[in-house]
Amino acid sequence: SRGLGDVYKRQALQVCHTLYPRCCKCGTPANPEDCQLPTGDCRLLNSNCSLLTANFYLYTMFFLTGIIISSFLTALLLLKRPKVHADLILTAWMALMTIHQVLAYLHYTGTTLEYAHLLGVIMPWPLLHGPFLFLYVTAMTREKPLKWTGILPHFIPFVFLYLLAIPFFLLSAAEKREVFDNNGAGYEWY
């Protein structure tokens, strides 16, 4: 049976071959199953796959560590008693961070290319962290909580970007992959 390290190495080589799919020795498309990098003869154009593999392991470790920590903090905040208004905001923010990191990890590993309905979902998510930071600091420093009319405007950019992305989300899986393979061709404005 394969260990978890074998799975990560295979993913790293797949990422490497996705980025640089042609062998410089023969010019034919390289097959991740046959590639014995970093010790094999197959060297890819513009690539040092052993370095990419090491970076892949490092970034994977960072992603997984972030996901575990934010999940743990979310669980701790959910179990905390009694909760004040700031705790509820921080709990929602930590849950948001967990989901954001999972989506980023899926994008980094190339899983989103396999499940094309996930392509583009992560794009507006960074716009949520600013409003949550503002709401958390406001909840910690003000005696009265903000009203909904003071909260909702901060989420308009996030909603607006999702509304702009509706035409992309309505594309088929093959069309979404084609857009991503061509560096956003047809959606450069996004």
Short mmCIF file of C-alpha atoms in Angstrom, two decimals, residues 23-105:
data_model
loop_
_atom_site.label_atom_id
_atom_site.label_comp_id
_atom_site.label_asym_id
_atom_site.label_seq_id
_atom_site.Cartn_x
_atom_site.Cartn_y
_atom_site.Cartn_z
CA CYS A 23 10.42 16.26 -21.85
CA CYS A 24 13.43 18.25 -23.08
CA LYS A 25 15.25 15.06 -24.11
CA CYS A 26 12.74 13.78 -26.65
CA GLY A 27 10.18 16.61 -26.89
CA THR A 28 7.25 14.29 -26.29
CA PRO A 29 4.72 14.83 -23.53
CA ALA A 30 6.10 13.51 -20.27
CA ASN A 31 4.09 10.92 -18.40
CA PRO A 32 3.95 11.38 -14.59
CA GLU A 33 3.77 7.58 -14.17
CA ASP A 34 7.07 7.05 -16.00
CA CYS A 35 8.97 10.02 -14.60
CA GLN A 36 11.61 9.06 -12.04
CA LEU A 37 12.40 12.62 -10.97
CA PRO A 38 14.56 13.86 -9.44
CA THR A 39 16.97 10.99 -10.30
CA GLY A 40 15.66 9.97 -13.72
CA ASP A 41 16.69 11.08 -17.20
CA CYS A 42 13.48 12.95 -17.91
CA ARG A 43 14.25 16.61 -17.37
CA LEU A 44 11.45 18.99 -18.18
CA LEU A 45 11.74 22.26 -20.05
CA ASN A 46 12.25 25.30 -17.77
CA SER A 47 11.89 23.14 -14.70
CA ASN A 48 13.72 21.59 -11.84
CA CYS A 49 11.09 19.16 -10.58
CA SER A 50 13.08 18.16 -7.52
CA LEU A 51 12.95 21.77 -6.35
CA LEU A 52 9.27 21.98 -7.27
CA THR A 53 8.61 18.75 -5.38
CA ALA A 54 10.36 20.13 -2.29
CA ASN A 55 8.38 23.36 -2.55
CA PHE A 56 5.20 21.36 -3.01
CA TYR A 57 5.86 19.45 0.22
CA LEU A 58 6.65 22.65 2.09
CA TYR A 59 3.57 24.50 0.86
CA THR A 60 1.40 21.45 1.47
CA MET A 61 2.66 21.34 5.02
CA PHE A 62 1.87 25.05 5.48
CA PHE A 63 -1.62 24.65 4.04
CA LEU A 64 -2.42 21.59 6.15
CA THR A 65 -1.03 23.22 9.30
CA GLY A 66 -3.14 26.33 8.69
CA ILE A 67 -6.25 24.23 8.06
CA ILE A 68 -5.71 22.21 11.24
CA ILE A 69 -5.05 25.28 13.41
CA SER A 70 -8.01 27.26 12.10
CA SER A 71 -10.28 24.21 12.47
CA PHE A 72 -9.07 23.72 16.03
CA LEU A 73 -9.64 27.40 16.89
CA THR A 74 -13.11 27.27 15.35
CA ALA A 75 -13.96 24.23 17.48
CA LEU A 76 -12.60 25.92 20.62
CA LEU A 77 -14.65 29.04 19.95
CA LEU A 78 -17.78 26.98 19.30
CA LEU A 79 -17.36 25.22 22.65
CA LYS A 80 -16.54 28.38 24.61
CA ARG A 81 -19.12 29.44 27.20
CA PRO A 82 -20.32 32.16 27.72
CA LYS A 83 -19.97 33.84 24.36
CA VAL A 84 -19.95 37.57 23.79
CA HIS A 85 -20.72 39.26 20.47
CA ALA A 86 -17.01 39.42 19.54
CA ASP A 87 -16.70 35.65 20.06
CA LEU A 88 -19.44 35.00 17.52
CA ILE A 89 -17.71 37.21 14.96
CA LEU A 90 -14.34 35.54 15.61
CA THR A 91 -15.92 32.08 15.33
CA ALA A 92 -17.45 32.97 11.96
CA TRP A 93 -14.12 34.45 10.84
CA MET A 94 -12.16 31.34 11.86
CA ALA A 95 -14.67 29.10 10.06
CA LEU A 96 -14.29 31.35 7.01
CA MET A 97 -10.48 31.04 7.24
CA THR A 98 -10.75 27.27 7.41
CA ILE A 99 -12.93 27.11 4.30
CA HIS A 100 -10.72 29.64 2.50
CA GLN A 101 -7.58 27.62 3.27
CA VAL A 102 -9.21 24.37 2.16
CA LEU A 103 -10.23 25.99 -1.14
CA ALA A 104 -6.73 27.46 -1.58
CA TYR A 105 -5.18 24.05 -0.89
#
